Short mmCIF file of C-alpha atoms in Angstrom, two decimals:
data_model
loop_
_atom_site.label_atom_id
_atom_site.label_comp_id
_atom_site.label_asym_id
_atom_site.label_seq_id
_atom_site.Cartn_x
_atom_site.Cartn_y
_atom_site.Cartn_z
CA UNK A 1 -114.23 171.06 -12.57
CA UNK A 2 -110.96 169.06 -11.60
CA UNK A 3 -111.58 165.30 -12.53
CA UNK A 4 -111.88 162.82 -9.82
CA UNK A 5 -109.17 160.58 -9.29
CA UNK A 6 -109.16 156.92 -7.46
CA UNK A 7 -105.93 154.97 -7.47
CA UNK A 8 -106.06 151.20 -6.48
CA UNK A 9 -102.59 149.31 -5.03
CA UNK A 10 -102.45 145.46 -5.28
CA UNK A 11 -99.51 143.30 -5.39
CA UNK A 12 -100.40 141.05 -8.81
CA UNK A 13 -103.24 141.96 -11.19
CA UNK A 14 -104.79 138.38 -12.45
CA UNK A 15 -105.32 136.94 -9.07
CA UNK A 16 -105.86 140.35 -7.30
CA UNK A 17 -107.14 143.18 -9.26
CA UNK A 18 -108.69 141.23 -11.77
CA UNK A 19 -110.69 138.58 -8.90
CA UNK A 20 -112.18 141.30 -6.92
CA UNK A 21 -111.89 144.84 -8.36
CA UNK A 22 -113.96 145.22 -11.61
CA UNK A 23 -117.40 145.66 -11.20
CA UNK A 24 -116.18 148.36 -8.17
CA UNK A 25 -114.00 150.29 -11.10
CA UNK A 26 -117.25 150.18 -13.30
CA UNK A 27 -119.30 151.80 -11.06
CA UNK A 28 -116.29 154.10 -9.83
CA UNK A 29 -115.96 155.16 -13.63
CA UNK A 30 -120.34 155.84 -12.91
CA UNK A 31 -119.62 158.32 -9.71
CA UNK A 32 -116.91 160.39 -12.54
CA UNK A 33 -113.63 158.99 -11.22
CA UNK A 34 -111.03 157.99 -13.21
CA UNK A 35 -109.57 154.71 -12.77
CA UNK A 36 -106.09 154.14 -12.19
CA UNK A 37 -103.95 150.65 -11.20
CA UNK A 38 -100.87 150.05 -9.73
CA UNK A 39 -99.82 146.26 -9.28
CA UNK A 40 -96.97 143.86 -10.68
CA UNK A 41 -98.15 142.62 -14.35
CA UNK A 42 -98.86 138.77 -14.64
CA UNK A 43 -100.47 138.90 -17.27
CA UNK A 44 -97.81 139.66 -20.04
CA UNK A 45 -97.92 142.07 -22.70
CA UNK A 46 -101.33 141.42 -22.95
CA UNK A 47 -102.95 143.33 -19.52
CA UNK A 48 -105.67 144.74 -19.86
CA UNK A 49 -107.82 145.65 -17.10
CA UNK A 50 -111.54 145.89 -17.47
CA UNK A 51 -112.90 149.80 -16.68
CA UNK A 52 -109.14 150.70 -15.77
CA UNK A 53 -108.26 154.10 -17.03
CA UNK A 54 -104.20 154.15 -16.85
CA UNK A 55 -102.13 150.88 -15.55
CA UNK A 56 -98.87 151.33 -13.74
CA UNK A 57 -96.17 148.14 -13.77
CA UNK A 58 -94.63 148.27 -10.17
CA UNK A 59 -92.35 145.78 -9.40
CA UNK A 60 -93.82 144.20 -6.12
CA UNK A 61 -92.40 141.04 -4.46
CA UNK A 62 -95.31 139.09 -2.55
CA UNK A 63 -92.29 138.42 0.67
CA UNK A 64 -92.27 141.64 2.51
CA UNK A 65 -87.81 141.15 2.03
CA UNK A 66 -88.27 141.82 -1.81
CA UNK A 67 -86.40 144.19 -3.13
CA UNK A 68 -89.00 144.85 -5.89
CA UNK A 69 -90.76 146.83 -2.86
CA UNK A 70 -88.34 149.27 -1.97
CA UNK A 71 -88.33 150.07 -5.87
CA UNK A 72 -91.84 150.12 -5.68
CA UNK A 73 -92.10 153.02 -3.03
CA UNK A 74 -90.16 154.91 -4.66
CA UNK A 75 -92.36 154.54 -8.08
CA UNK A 76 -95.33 154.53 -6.13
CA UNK A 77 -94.75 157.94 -3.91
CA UNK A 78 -93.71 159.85 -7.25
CA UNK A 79 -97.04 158.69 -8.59
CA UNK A 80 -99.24 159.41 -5.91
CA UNK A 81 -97.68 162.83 -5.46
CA UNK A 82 -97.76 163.89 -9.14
CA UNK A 83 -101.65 162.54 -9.59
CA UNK A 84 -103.52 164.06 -6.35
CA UNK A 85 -105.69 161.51 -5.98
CA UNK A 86 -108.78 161.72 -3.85
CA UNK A 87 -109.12 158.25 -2.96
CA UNK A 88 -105.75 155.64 -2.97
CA UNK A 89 -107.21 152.36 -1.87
CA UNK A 90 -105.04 149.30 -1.14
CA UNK A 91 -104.80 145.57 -0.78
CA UNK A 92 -102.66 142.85 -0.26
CA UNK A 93 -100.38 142.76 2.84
CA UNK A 94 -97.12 143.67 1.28
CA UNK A 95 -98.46 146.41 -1.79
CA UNK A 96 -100.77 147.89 0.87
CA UNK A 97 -97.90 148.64 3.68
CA UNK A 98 -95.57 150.37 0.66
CA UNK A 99 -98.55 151.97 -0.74
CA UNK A 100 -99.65 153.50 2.66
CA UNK A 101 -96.39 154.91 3.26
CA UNK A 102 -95.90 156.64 0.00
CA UNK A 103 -99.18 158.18 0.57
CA UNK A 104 -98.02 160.10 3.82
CA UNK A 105 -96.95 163.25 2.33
CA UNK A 106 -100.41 162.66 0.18
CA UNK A 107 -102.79 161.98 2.93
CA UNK A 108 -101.68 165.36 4.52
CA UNK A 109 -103.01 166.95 1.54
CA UNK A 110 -106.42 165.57 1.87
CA UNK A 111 -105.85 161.99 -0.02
CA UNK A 112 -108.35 159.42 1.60
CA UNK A 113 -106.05 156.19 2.04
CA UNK A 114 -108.00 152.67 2.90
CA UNK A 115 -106.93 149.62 3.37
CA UNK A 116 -109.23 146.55 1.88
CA UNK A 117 -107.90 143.75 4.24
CA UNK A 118 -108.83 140.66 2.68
CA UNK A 119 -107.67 138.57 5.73
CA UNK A 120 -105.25 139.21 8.38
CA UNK A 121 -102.13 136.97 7.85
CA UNK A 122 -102.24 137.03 12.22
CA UNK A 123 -105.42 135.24 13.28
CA UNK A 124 -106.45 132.67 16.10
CA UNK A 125 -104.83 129.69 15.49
CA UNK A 126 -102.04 131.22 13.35
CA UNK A 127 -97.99 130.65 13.20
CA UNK A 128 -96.71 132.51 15.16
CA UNK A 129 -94.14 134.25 12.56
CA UNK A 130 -97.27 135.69 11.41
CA UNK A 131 -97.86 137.57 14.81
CA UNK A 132 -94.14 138.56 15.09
CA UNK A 133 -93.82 139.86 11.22
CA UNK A 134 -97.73 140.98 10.62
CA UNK A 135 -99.25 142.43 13.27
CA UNK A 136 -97.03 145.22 14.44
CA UNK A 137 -96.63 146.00 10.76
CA UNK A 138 -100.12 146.88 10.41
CA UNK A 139 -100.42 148.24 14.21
CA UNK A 140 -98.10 150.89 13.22
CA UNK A 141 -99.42 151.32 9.25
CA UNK A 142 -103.10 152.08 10.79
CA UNK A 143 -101.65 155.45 11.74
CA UNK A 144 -101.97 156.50 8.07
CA UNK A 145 -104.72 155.04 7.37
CA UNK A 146 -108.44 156.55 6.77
CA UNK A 147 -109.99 153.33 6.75
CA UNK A 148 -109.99 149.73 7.40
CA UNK A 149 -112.60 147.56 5.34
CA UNK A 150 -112.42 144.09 6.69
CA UNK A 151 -114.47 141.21 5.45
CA UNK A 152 -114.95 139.05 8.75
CA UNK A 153 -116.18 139.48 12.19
CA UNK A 154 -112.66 138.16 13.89
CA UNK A 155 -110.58 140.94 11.83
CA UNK A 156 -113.06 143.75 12.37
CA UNK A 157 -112.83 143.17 15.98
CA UNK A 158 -108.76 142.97 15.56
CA UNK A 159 -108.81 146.40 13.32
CA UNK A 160 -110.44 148.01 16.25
CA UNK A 161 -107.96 147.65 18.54
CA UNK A 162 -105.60 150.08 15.87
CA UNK A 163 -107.89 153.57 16.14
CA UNK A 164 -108.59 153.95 13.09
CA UNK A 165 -112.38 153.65 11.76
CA UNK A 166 -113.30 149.86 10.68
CA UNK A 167 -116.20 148.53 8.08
CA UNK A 168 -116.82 145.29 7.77
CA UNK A 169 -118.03 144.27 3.89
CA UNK A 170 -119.14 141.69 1.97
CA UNK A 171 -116.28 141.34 0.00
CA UNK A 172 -116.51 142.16 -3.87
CA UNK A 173 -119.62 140.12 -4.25
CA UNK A 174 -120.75 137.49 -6.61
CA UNK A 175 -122.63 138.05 -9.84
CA UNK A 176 -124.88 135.20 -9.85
CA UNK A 177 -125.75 135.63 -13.75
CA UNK A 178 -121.73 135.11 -14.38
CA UNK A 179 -121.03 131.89 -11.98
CA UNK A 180 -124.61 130.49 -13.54
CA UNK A 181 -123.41 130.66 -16.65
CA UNK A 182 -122.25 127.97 -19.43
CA UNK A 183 -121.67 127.86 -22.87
CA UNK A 184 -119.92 124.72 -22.53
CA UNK A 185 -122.00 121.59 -22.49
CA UNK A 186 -119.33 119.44 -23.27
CA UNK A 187 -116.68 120.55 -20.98
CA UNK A 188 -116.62 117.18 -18.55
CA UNK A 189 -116.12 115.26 -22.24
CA UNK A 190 -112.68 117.62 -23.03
CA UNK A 191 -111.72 117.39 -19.53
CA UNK A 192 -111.66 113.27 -19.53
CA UNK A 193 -114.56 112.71 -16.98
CA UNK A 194 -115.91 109.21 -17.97
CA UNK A 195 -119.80 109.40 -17.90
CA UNK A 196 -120.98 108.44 -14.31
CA UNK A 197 -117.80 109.73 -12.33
CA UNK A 198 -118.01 112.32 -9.79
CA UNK A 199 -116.05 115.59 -10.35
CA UNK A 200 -114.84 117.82 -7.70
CA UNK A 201 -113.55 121.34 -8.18
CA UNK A 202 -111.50 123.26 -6.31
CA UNK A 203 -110.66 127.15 -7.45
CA UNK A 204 -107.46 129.05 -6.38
CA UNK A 205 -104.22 129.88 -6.36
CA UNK A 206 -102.31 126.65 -6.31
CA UNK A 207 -99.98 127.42 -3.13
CA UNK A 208 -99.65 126.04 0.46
CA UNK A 209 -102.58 128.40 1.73
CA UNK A 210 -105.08 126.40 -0.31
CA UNK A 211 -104.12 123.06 0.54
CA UNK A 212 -105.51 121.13 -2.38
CA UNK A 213 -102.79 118.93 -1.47
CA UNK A 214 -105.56 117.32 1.42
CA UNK A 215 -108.53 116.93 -0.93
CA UNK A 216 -105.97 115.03 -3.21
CA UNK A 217 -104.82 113.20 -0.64
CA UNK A 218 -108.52 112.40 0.26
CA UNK A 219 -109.69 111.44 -3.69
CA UNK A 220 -106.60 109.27 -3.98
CA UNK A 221 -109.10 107.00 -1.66
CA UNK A 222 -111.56 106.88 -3.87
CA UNK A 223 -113.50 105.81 -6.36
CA UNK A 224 -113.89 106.92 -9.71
CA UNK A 225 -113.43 110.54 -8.25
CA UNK A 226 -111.80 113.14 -10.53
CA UNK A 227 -110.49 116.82 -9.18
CA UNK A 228 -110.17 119.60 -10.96
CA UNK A 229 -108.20 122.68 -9.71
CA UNK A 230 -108.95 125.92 -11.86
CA UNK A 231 -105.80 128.13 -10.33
CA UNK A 232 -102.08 128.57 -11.21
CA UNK A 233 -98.72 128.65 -8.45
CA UNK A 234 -96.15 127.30 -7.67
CA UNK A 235 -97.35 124.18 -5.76
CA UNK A 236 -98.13 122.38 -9.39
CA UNK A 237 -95.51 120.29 -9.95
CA UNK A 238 -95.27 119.32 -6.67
CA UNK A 239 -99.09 118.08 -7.01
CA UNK A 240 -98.89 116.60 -10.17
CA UNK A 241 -96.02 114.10 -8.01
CA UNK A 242 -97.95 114.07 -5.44
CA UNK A 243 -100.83 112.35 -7.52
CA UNK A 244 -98.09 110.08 -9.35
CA UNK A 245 -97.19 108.64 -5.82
CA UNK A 246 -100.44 108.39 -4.51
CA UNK A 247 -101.78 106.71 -8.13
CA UNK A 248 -103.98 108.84 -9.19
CA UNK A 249 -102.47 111.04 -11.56
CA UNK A 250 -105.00 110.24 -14.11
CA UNK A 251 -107.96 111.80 -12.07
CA UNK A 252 -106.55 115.17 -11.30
CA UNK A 253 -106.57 117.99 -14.09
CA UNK A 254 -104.62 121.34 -13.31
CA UNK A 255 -106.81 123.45 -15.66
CA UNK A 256 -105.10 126.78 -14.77
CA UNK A 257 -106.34 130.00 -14.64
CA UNK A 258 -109.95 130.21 -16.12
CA UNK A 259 -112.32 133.84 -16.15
CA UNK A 260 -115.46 131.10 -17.64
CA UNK A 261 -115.82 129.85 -13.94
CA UNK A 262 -119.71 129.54 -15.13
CA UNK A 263 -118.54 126.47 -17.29
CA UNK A 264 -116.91 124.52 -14.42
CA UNK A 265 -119.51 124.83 -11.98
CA UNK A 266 -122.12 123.66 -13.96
CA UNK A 267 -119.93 120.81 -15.23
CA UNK A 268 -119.03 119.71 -11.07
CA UNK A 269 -120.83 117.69 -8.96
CA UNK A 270 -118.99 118.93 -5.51
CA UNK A 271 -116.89 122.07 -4.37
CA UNK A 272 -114.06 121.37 -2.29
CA UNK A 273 -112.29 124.59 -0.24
CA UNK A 274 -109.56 123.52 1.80
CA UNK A 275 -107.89 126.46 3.23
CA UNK A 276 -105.79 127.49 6.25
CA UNK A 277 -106.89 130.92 6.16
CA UNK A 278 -109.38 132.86 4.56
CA UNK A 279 -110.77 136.69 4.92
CA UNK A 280 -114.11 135.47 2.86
CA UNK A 281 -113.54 132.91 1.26
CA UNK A 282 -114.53 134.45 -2.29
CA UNK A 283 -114.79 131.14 -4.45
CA UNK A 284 -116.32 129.34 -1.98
CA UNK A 285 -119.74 131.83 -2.43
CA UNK A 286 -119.89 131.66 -5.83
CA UNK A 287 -119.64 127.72 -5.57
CA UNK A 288 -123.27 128.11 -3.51
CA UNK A 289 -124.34 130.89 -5.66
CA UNK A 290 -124.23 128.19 -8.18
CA UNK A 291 -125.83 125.85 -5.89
CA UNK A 292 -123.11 123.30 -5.70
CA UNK A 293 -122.89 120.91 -2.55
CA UNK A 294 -119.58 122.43 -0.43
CA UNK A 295 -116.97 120.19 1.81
CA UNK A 296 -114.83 123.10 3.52
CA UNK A 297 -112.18 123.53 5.81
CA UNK A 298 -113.48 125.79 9.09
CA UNK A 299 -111.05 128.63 7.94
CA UNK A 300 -111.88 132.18 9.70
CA UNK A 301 -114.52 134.13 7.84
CA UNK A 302 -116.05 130.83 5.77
CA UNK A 303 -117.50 130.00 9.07
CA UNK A 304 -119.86 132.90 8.72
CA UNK A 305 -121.68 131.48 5.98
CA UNK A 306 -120.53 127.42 5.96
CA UNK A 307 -123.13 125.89 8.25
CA UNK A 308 -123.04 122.27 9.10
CA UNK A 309 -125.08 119.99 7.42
CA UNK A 310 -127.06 123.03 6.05
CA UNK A 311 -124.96 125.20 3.73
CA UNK A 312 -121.56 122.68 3.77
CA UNK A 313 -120.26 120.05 5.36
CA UNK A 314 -116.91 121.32 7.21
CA UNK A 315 -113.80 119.81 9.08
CA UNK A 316 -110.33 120.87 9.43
CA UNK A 317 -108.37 121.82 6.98
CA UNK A 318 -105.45 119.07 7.89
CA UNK A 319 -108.31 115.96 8.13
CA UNK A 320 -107.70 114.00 5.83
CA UNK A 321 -110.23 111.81 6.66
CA UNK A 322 -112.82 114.56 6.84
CA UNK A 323 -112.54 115.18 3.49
CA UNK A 324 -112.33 111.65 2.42
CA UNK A 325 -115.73 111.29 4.36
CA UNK A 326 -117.45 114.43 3.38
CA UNK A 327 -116.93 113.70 -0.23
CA UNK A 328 -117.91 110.36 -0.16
CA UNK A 329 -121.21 111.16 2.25
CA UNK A 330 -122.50 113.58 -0.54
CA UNK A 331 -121.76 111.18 -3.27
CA UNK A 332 -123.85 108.65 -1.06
CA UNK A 333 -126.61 111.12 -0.89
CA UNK A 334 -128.52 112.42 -3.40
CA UNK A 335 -130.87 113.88 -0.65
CA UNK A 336 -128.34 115.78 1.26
CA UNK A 337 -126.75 117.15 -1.71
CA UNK A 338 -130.29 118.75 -2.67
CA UNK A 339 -130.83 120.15 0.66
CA UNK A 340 -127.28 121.76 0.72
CA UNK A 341 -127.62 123.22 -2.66
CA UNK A 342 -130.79 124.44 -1.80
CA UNK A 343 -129.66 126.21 1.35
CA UNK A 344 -126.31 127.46 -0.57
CA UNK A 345 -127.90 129.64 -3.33
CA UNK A 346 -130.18 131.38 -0.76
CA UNK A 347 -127.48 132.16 1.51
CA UNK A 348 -125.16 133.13 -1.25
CA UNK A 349 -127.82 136.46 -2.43
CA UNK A 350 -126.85 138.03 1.11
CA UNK A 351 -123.43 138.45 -0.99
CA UNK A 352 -124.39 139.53 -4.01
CA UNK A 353 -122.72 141.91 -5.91
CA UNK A 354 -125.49 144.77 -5.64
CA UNK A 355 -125.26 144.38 -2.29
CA UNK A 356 -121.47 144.28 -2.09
CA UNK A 357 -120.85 147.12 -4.03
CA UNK A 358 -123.59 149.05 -2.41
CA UNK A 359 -121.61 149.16 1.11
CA UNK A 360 -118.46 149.99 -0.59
CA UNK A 361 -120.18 153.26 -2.10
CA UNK A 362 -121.42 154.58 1.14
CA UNK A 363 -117.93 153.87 2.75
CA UNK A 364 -116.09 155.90 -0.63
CA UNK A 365 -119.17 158.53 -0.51
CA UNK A 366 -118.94 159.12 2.78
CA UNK A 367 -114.81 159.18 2.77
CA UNK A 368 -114.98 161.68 0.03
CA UNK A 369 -117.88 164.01 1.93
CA UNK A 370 -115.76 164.19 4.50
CA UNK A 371 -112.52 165.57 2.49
CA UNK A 372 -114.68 167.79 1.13
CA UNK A 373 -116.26 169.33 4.28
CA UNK A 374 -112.39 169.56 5.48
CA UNK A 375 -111.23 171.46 2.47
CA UNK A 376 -114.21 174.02 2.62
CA UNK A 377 -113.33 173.81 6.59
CA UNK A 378 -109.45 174.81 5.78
CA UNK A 379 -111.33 177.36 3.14
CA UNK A 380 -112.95 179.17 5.58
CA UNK A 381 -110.38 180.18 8.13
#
């Protein structure tokens, strides 16, 4: 019996693959496929990839103008053509447009192409470059595509307007046991948080999407406020100036990249999400699954689970003052931050990662039925 095959396309593996694909490949590996990756290495020699059978380097640029992706279609269609694989699944707005049209000749042969859409860069409220560049782009990509998976009401209802079948999921899910967990009890001493301050983590990329740059902008007001940013990009130096000029370079701490995310949670006192756009919002569960008091921008899709004054307290993602106020009402309030931590961790279990993974199985199992009923279909005749 021919060996199952599932290939995933993302543009970078640390923040991509490695944030929301590995308990899916685990359980892939379960159902008898075998695992393969294709996504730029940044990660060094060292990438490995947890439950990944074979790893292929493509040299994807994250602006759809890189040249790196017209090399990559090239690699990536000679790939896909030589491995017949039942199931190429994609993500990322630039790796999933070249994967999807390497896959053509593929997808003609039976290959099952979806497209995880982890936000829509076109959205209400959004620049509108994004419209102009984005939206026909994936208007016209939809055509050779199986599937849309989508993560948030407002981009499930704009997938259905391409005819293609839509899913909305609950993202990759969040394994409470990992962001509970802490082998560090010490970790607010080697970070430099005096005894008595407040400490408020962010997690994420560090790029103009996020927007730390507001929440440090907001602590620079404070008092005896520290922030912590677990994420790498290319927005760091310019934070560590901006902190210089606003004088608080002292109290923020660019950890970088971290997997022990357990550690910092348990060490915070307050999450702080900030974004312009967001498909989920991945972080920002796994802050309440750890039942930390949230201040969050009202970015698309964090909406669906960031309530007012019950799971968060939200404003938008320029208000400065918002955050500046949130923080400080929750340091203020020993009784609010109870009740939001409270309400956090028992919204968070409607994203858990059994529950996660177990919509993304029926979607793959019933994808795969269906290539199999056409092949005995084209059998038949």
């Amino acid at each position: 019996m021919r060996t199952k095959k599932f290939l995933l396309v993302a543009t970078i593996v640390k923040l991509h693959v490695n944030v929301f694909y590995l308990s899916q490949f685990k359980w892939l590996r379960e159902m008898g496929y075998e695992v393969h990756v294709a996504a730029c290495n940044d990660m060094g020699e060292d990438c490995v990839i947890e439950n990944c059978d074979k790893f292929f380097d493509m040299p994807f640029s994250r602006s759809p103008f890189g040249m790196g992706n017209f090399r990559s279609y090239f690699k990536l269609k000679k790939l896909i053509d030589e491995n017949n694989y039942d199931i190429v699944a994609c993500s990322t707005p630039v790796a999933s447009m070249v994967a999807r049209l390497a896959a053509c000749a593929a997808r003609r042969r039976g290959t099952k192409v979806i497209y995880h859409a982890h936000g829509f860069h076109f959205y209400k409220g959004a620049p509108l470059v994004n419209w102009i560049l984005y939206y026909p782009a994936e208007r016209f990509l939809a055509r050779f595509t199986d599937m849309i998976i989508t993560l948030n009401v407002e981009d499930t209802q704009r997938a259905s307007e391409f005819n293609v079948p839509v899913e909305n999921s609950l993202g990759p899910g969040v394994d409470f046991a990992r962001v509970a967990a802490s082998c560090n009890a010490t970790l607010r001493e080697e970070l430099g948080i005096p005894e008595g301050s407040t400490l408020v983590l962010s997690l994420g990329e560090l790029n103009k999407n996020k927007n730390h740059m507001t929440v440090l902008q907001a602590i620079a007001r404070l008092t005896d406020v520290y922030y912590v940013i677990c994420g790498e990009g290319k927005l760091r130096e310019k934070l560590l100036r901006e902190s210089k000029r606003l004088g608080c370079e002292n109290r923020l701490i660019l950890a970088g990249y971290k997997s022990n995310i357990g550690d910092f949670f348990n060490a915070a006192d307050i999450f702080a999400f900030p974004s312009i756009r967001e498909g989920i919002g991945q972080s920002s569960i796994e802050a309440m699954a750890a039942g930390l008091p949230m201040v969050t921008s009202r970015a698309r899709g964090v909406t669906e689970y960031a309530k007012e004054g019950e799971t968060a307290l939200l404003c938008d993602y320029s208000d400065i003052d918002g955050f500046e106020n949130n923080i400080q009402r929750l340091i203020s309030d020993k009784n609010l931050r109870d009740h939001l931590s409270k309400n956090s961790r028992e919204a968070a279990k409607k994203y858990s990662v059994e529950s996660a993974q177990g919509v993304i199985k029926k979607i793959y199992t019933r994808l795969q039925q269906s290539k199999h009923a056409a092949i005995k279909a084209n059998t038949s005749k």
